[in-house]
CSV table of C-alpha atoms in Angstrom, one decimal:
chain,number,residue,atom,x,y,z
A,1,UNK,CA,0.0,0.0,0.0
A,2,UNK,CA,1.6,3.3,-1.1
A,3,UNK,CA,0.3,5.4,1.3
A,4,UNK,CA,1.1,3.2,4.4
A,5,UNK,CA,4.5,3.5,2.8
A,6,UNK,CA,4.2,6.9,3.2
A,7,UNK,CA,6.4,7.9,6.6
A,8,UNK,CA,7.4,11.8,7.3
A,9,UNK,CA,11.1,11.9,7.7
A,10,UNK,CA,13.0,13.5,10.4
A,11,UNK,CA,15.4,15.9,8.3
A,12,UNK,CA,17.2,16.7,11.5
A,13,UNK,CA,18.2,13.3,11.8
A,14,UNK,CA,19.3,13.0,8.2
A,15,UNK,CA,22.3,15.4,7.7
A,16,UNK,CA,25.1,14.0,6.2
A,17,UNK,CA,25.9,10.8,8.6
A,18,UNK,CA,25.9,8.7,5.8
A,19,UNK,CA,27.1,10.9,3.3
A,20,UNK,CA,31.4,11.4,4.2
A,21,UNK,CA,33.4,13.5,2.1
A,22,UNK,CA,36.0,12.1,0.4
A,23,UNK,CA,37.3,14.7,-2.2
A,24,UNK,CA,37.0,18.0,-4.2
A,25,UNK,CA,37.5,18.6,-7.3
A,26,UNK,CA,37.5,22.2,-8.6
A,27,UNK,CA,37.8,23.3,-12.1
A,28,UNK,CA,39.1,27.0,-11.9
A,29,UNK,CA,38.3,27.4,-15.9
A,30,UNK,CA,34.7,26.0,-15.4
A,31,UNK,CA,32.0,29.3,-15.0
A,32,UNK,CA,28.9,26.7,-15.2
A,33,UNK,CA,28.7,23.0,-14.5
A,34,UNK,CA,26.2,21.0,-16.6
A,35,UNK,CA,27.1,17.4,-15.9
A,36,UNK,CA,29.4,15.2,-13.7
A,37,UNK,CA,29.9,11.2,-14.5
A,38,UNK,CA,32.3,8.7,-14.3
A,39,UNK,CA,34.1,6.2,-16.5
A,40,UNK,CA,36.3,3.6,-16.8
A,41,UNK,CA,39.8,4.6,-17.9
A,42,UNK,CA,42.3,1.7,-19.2
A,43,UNK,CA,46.0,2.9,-19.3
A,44,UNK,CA,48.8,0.2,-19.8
A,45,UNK,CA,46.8,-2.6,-18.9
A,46,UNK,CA,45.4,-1.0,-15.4
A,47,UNK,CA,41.9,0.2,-15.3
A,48,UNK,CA,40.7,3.1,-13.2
A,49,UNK,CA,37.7,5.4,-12.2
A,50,UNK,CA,38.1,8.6,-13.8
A,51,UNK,CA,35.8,11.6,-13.2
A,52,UNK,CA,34.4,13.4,-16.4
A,53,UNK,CA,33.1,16.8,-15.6
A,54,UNK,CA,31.2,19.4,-18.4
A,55,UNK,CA,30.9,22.8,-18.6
A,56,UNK,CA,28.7,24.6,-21.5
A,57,UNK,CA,31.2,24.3,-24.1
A,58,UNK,CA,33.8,22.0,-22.4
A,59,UNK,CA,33.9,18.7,-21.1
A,60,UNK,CA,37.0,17.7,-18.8
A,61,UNK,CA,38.8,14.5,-17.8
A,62,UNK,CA,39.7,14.0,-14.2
A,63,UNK,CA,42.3,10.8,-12.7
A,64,UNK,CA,42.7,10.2,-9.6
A,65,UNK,CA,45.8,11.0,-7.7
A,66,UNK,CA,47.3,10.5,-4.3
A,67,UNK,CA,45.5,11.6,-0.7
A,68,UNK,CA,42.4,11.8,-2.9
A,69,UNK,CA,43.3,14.4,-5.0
A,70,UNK,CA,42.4,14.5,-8.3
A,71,UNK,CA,44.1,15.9,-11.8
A,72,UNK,CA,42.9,17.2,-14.9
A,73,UNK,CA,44.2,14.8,-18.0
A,74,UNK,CA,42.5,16.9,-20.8
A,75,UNK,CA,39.6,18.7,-21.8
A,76,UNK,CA,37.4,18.4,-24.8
A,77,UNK,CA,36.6,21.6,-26.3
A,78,UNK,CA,33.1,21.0,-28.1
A,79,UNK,CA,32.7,23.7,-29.9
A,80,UNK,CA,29.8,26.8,-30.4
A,81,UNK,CA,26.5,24.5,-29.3
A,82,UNK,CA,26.5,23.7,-25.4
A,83,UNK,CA,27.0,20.9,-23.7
A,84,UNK,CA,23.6,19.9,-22.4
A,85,UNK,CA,23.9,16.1,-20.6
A,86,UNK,CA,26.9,13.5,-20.5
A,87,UNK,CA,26.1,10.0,-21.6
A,88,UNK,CA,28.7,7.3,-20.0
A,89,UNK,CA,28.5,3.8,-21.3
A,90,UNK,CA,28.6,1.4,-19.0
A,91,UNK,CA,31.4,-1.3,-18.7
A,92,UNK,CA,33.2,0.6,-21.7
A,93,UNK,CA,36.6,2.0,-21.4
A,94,UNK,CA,38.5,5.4,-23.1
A,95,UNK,CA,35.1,6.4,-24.6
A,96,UNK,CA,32.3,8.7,-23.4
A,97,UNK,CA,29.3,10.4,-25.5
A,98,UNK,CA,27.8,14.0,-24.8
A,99,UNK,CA,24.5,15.5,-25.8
A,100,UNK,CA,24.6,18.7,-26.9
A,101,UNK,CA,22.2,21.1,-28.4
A,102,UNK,CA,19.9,24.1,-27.3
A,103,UNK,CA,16.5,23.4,-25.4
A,104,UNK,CA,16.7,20.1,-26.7
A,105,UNK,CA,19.5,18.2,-27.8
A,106,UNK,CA,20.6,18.4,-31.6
A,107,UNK,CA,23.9,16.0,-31.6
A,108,UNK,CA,25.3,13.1,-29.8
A,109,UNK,CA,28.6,13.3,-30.0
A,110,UNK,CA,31.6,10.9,-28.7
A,111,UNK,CA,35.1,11.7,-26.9
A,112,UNK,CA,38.0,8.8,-27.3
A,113,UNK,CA,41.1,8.9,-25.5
A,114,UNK,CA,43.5,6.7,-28.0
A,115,UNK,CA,46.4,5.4,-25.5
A,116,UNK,CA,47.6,3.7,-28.2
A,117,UNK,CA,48.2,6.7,-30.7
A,118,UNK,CA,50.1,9.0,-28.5
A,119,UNK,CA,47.6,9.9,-26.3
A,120,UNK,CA,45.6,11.5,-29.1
A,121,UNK,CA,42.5,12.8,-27.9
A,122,UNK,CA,39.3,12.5,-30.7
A,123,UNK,CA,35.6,13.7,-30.9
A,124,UNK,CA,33.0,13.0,-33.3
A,125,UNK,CA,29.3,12.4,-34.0
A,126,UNK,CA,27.2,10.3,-33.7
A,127,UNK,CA,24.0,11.5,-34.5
A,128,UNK,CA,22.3,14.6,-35.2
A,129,UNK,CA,18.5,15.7,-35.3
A,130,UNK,CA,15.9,16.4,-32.3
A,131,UNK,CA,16.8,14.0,-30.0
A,132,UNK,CA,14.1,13.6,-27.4
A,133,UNK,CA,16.3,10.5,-25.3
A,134,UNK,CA,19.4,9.2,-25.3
A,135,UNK,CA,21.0,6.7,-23.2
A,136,UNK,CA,24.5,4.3,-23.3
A,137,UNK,CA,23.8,0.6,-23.3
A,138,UNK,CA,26.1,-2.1,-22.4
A,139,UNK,CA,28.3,-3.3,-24.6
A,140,UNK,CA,29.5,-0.1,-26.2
A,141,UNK,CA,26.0,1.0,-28.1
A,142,UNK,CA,23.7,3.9,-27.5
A,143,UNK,CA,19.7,4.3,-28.1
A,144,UNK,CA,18.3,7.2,-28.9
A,145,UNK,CA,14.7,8.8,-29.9
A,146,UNK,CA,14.6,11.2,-32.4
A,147,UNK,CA,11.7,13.0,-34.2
A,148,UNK,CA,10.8,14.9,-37.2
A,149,UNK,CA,7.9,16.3,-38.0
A,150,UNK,CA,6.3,13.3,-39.8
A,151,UNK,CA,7.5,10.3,-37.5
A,152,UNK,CA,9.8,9.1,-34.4
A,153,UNK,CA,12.9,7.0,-34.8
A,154,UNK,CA,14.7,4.8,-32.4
A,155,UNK,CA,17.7,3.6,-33.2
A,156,UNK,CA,20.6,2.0,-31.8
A,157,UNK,CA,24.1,2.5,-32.9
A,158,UNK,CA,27.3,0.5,-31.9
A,159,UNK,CA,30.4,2.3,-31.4
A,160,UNK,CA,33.9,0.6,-32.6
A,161,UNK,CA,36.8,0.8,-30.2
A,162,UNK,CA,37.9,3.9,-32.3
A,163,UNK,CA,34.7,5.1,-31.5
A,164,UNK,CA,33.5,5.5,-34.9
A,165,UNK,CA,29.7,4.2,-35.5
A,166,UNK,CA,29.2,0.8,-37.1
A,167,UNK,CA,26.2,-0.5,-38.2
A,168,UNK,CA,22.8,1.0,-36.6
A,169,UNK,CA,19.4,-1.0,-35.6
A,170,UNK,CA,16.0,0.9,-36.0
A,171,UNK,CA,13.4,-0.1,-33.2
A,172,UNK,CA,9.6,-0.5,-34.0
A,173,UNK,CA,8.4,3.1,-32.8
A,174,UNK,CA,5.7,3.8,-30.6
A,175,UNK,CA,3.5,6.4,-31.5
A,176,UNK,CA,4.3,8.5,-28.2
A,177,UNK,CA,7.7,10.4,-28.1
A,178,UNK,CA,10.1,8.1,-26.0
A,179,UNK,CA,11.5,10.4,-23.1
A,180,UNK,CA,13.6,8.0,-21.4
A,181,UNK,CA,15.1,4.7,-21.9
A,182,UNK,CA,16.5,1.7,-19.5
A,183,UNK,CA,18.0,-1.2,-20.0
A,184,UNK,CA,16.6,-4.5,-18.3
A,185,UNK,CA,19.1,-5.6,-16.1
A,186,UNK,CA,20.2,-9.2,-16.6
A,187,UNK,CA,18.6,-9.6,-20.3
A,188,UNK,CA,20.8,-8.5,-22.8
A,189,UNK,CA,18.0,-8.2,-25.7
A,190,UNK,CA,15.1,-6.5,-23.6
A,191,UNK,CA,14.9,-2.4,-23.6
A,192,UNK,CA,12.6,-0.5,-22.1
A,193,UNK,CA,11.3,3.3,-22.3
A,194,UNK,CA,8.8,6.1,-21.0
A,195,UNK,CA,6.3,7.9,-23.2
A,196,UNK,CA,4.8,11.1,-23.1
A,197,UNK,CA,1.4,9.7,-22.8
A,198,UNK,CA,2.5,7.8,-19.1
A,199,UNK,CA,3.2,4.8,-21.3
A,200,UNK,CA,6.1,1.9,-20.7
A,201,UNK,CA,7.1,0.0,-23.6
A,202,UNK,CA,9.0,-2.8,-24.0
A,203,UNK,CA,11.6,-3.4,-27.2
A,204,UNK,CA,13.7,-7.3,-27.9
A,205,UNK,CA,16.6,-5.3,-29.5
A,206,UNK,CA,18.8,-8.3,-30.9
A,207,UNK,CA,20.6,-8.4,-33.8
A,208,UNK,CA,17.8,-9.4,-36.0
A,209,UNK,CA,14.9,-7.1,-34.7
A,210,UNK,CA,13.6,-4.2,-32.5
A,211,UNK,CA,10.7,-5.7,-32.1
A,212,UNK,CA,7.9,-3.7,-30.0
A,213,UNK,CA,6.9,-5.8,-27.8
A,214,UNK,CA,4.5,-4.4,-25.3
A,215,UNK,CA,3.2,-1.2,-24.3
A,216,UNK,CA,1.9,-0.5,-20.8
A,217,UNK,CA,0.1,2.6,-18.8
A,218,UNK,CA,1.8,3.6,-15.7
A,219,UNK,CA,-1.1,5.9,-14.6
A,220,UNK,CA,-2.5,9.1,-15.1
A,221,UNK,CA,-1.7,10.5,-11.5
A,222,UNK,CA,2.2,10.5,-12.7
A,223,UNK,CA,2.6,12.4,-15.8
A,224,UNK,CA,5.8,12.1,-18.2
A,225,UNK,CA,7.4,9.5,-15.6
A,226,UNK,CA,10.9,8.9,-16.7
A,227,UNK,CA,12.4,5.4,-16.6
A,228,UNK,CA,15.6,5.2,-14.7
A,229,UNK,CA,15.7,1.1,-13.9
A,230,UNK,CA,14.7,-1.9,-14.8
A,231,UNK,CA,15.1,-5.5,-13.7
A,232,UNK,CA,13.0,-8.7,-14.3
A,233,UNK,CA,12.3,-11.1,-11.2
A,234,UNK,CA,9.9,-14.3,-10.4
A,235,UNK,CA,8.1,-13.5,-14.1
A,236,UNK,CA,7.3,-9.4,-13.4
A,237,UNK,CA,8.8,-6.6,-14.9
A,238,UNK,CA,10.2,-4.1,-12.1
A,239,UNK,CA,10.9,-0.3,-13.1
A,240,UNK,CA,12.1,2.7,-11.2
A,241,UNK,CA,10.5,5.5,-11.9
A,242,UNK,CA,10.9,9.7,-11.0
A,243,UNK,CA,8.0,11.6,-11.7
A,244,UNK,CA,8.9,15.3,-12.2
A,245,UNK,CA,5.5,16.4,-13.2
A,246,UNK,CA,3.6,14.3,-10.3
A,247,UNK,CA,0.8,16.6,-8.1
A,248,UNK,CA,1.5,16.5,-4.2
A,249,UNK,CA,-1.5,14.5,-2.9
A,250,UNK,CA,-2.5,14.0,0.9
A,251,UNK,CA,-2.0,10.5,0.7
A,252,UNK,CA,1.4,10.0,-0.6
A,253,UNK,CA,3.0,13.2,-0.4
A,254,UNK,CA,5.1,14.9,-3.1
A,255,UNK,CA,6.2,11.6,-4.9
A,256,UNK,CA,9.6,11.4,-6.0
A,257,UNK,CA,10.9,7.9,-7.2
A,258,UNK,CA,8.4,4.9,-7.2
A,259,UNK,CA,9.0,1.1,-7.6
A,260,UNK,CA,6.1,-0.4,-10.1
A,261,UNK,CA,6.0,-3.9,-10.9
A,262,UNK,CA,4.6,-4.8,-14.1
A,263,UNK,CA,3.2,-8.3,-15.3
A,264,UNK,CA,4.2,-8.0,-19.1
A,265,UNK,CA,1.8,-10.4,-20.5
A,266,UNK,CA,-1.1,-8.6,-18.9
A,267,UNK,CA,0.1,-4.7,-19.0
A,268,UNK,CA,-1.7,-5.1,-15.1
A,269,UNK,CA,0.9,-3.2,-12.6
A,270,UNK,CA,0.7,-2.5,-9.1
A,271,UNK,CA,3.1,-0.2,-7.0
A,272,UNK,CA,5.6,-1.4,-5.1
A,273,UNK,CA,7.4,0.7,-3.1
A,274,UNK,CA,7.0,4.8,-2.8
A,275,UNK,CA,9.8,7.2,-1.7
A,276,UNK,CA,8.4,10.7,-1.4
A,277,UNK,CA,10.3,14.1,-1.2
A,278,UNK,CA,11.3,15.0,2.1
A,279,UNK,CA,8.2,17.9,3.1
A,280,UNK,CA,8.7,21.3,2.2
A,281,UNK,CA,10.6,20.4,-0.7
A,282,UNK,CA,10.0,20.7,-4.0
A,283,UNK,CA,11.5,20.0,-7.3
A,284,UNK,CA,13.8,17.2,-8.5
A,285,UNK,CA,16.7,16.2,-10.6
A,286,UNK,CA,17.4,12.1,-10.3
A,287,UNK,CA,19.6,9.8,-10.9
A,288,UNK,CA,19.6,6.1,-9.5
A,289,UNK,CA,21.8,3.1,-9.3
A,290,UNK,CA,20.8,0.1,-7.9
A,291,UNK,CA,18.6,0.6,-4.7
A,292,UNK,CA,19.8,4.5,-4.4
A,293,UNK,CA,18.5,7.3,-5.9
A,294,UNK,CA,19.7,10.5,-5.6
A,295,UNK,CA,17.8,14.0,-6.6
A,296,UNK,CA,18.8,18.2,-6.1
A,297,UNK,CA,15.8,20.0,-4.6
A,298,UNK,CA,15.0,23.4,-5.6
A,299,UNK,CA,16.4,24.4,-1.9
A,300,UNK,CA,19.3,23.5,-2.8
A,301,UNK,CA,19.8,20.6,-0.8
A,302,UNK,CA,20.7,16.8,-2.0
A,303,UNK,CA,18.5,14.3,-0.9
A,304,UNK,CA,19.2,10.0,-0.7
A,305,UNK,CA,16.7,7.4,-0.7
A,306,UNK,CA,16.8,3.5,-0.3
A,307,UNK,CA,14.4,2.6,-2.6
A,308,UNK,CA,14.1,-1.1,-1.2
A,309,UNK,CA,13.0,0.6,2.4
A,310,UNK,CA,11.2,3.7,0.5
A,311,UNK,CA,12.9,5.8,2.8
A,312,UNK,CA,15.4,9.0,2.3
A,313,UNK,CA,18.5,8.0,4.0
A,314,UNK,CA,20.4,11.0,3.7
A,315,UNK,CA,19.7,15.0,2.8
A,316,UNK,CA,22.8,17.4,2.0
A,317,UNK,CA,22.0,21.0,2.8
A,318,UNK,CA,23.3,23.5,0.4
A,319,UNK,CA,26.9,24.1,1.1
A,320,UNK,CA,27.8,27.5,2.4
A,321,UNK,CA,29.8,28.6,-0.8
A,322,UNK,CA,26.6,27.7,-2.9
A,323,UNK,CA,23.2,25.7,-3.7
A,324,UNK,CA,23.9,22.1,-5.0
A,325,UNK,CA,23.1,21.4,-9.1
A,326,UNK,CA,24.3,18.2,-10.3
A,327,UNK,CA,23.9,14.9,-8.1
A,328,UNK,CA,25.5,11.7,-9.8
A,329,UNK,CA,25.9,8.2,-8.7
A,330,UNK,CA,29.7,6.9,-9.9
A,331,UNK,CA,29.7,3.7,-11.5
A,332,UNK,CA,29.0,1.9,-8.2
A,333,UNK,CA,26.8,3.4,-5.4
A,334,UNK,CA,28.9,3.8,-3.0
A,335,UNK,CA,29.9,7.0,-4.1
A,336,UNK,CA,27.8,9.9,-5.1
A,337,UNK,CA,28.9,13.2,-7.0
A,338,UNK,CA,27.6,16.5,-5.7
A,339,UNK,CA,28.2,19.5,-8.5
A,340,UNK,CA,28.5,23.2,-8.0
A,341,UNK,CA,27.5,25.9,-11.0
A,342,UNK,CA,30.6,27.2,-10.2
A,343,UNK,CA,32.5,23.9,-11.3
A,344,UNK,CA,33.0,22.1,-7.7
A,345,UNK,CA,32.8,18.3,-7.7
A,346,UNK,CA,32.2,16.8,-4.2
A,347,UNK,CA,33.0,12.9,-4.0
A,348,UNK,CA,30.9,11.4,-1.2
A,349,UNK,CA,31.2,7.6,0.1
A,350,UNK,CA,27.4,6.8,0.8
B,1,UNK,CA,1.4,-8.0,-5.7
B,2,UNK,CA,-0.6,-11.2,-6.0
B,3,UNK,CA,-1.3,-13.1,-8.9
B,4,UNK,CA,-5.0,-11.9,-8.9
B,5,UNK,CA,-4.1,-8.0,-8.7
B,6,UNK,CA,-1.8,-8.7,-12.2
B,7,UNK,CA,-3.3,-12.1,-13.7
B,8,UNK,CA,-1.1,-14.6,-14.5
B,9,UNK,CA,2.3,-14.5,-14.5
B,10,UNK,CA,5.0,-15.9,-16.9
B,11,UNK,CA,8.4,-16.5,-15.9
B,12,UNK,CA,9.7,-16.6,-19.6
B,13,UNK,CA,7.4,-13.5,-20.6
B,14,UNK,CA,10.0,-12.2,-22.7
B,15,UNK,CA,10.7,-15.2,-24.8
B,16,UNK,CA,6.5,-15.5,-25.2
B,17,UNK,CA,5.9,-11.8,-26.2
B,18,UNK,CA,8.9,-12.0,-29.0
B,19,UNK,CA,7.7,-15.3,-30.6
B,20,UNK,CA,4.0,-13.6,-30.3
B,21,UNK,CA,3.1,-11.3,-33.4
B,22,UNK,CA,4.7,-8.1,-33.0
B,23,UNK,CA,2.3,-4.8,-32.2
């Protein structure tokens, strides 16, 4: 029952208890911080975690040093059109994508760190056009929605090691834009994405079709939900789910991140698990891996929830040299990414 | 969720839906 679910929290307890600082990471040339991320950086045969931070019309590459520390490697310059989201790959190495564009992003483009070539540092496209989604899938490929004014397309495109595009896949389109897109964990063929119309639909994307498979309704109470997980257990379909758009209600509070589970075969679902914005707050930008999600208030603060226990864990106040903007999980949960506008990157151990 | 709140349930729903006709 959502609304039993439904506990006030006690933001005094909160603070930062679980939340501990581990590092800082300033870029001085930085005047306004759009994105923070991490990736997977392979030099002579060791891999590490690098931080990738992006300004409007920069984006920079960060390795770790000792005590903490961290140093720039290089930055990107991207050219006259901002940067306006980064889009890691997961489990990919020396390659990362950015969206850039206006109100709406107008090119995907990729950033390559060739080790083997004397360091040589690349860029290119991807794709260009009104892309309403994009997201980086496993196994070095990227999905994306994109529309003119007649029709939608969905495509997937693989990357090369080089990072030049090979081949693309078109997906069956829905009729509804596609806002957001997730990949089901543990089925390497199975994609699934939000519509504008509070729609879930569900792709088989192997090599031989994008196959629509199923289109669901998540509800008229949560308007353009996006998608941010997705896992299949005991024969139901599980999604995370923010709702920026959702009305405060009496029952369930100002909902932030729900849990749906969906029985695919019968497009039935039935809520799960409900983690609502700490009261008083408002506004929300999320980002989730695994059972944490992780969303900047309007205040200013940071706030943490468990989604298993529905419950925010932790709430960052805005720091007394400015407001929060960006909050990023790493590759891993354990460690979260508060950004500045002004360019500062806090690393927190959660 | 019970099995009468989302009918029934198929552990290999994905395999089903793709060998079904496609919407």
């Amino acid at each position: 029952d959502e609304a039993e679910q439904f506990t006030p929290v006690l933001l005094d307890s909160l603070r930062e208890e679980s939340l501990q600082l581990v590092s800082k990471l300033k870029d001085c040339s930085s005047s306004c911080a759009v994105d923070v991320s991490t990736m997977w950086w392979d030099t002579a045969g060791c891999r590490e975690l690098y931080v990738v931070t992006a300004c409007e019309n920069s984006v920079s590459l960060w390795k770790p040093l000792a005590s903490d520390q961290w140093g720039k490697v290089y930055t990107w310059q991207v050219g006259e059109i901002p940067v306006i989201q980064i889009v890691p790959l997961p489990d990919t190495s020396n390659l990362v994508c950015v969206a850039l564009g206006d109100l709406e992003i107008g090119e995907i483009r990729w950033l390559l760190l060739c080790s083997s070539e004397n360091d040589s540092f690349k860029q290119s496209p991807v794709k260009t056009g009104n892309i309403k989604a994009v997201l980086g899938l496993k196994d070095r490929r990227l999905v994306s929605s994109s529309r003119t004014t007649q029709e939608q397309q969905v495509e997937i495109v693989s990357l090369s090691e080089t990072g030049r595009s090979k081949d693309g896949q078109t997906l069956m389109s829905p009729e509804e834009t596609v806002l957001a897109f997730a990949e089901v964990e543990g089925m390497r063929d199975a994609l699934i994405g939000t519509t504008a119309v509070n729609g879930i639909v569900v792709w088989s994307v192997n090599l031989k079709t994008g196959q629509l498979l199923k289109k669901m309704h998540i509800g008229y109470s949560y308007p353009a939900s996006i998608c941010h997980r997705a896992y299949s257990d005991s024969g139901l379909l599980f999604v995370v789910l923010s709702h920026p758009h959702a009305k405060e209600s009496e029952s369930c509070g100002n909902p932030a991140f729900r849990v749906v589970a969906f029985n695919p075969k019968t497009a039935r679902s039935a809520g799960v698990m409900f983690s609502s914005l700490p009261p008083g707050h408002t506004g929300r930008q999320g980002d989730v891996k695994d059972a944490s999600a992780a969303a900047v208030l309007t205040s200013g603060a940071i706030a943490v929830w468990d989604l298993l226990l529905g419950q925010c864990t932790a709430l960052l106040p805005p720091d007394p040299e400015g407001s929060w903007a960006l909050a990023r999980w790493a590759t891993t949960s354990a460690c979260l990414l508060a950004g500045q506008r002004d360019g500062t990157v806090c690393l927190y151990r959660y | 969720c019970s099995e009468s709140d989302l009918g029934p349930i198929s552990l290999n729903w994905f395999e089903e839906l793709t060998t079904e006709a496609p919407l």
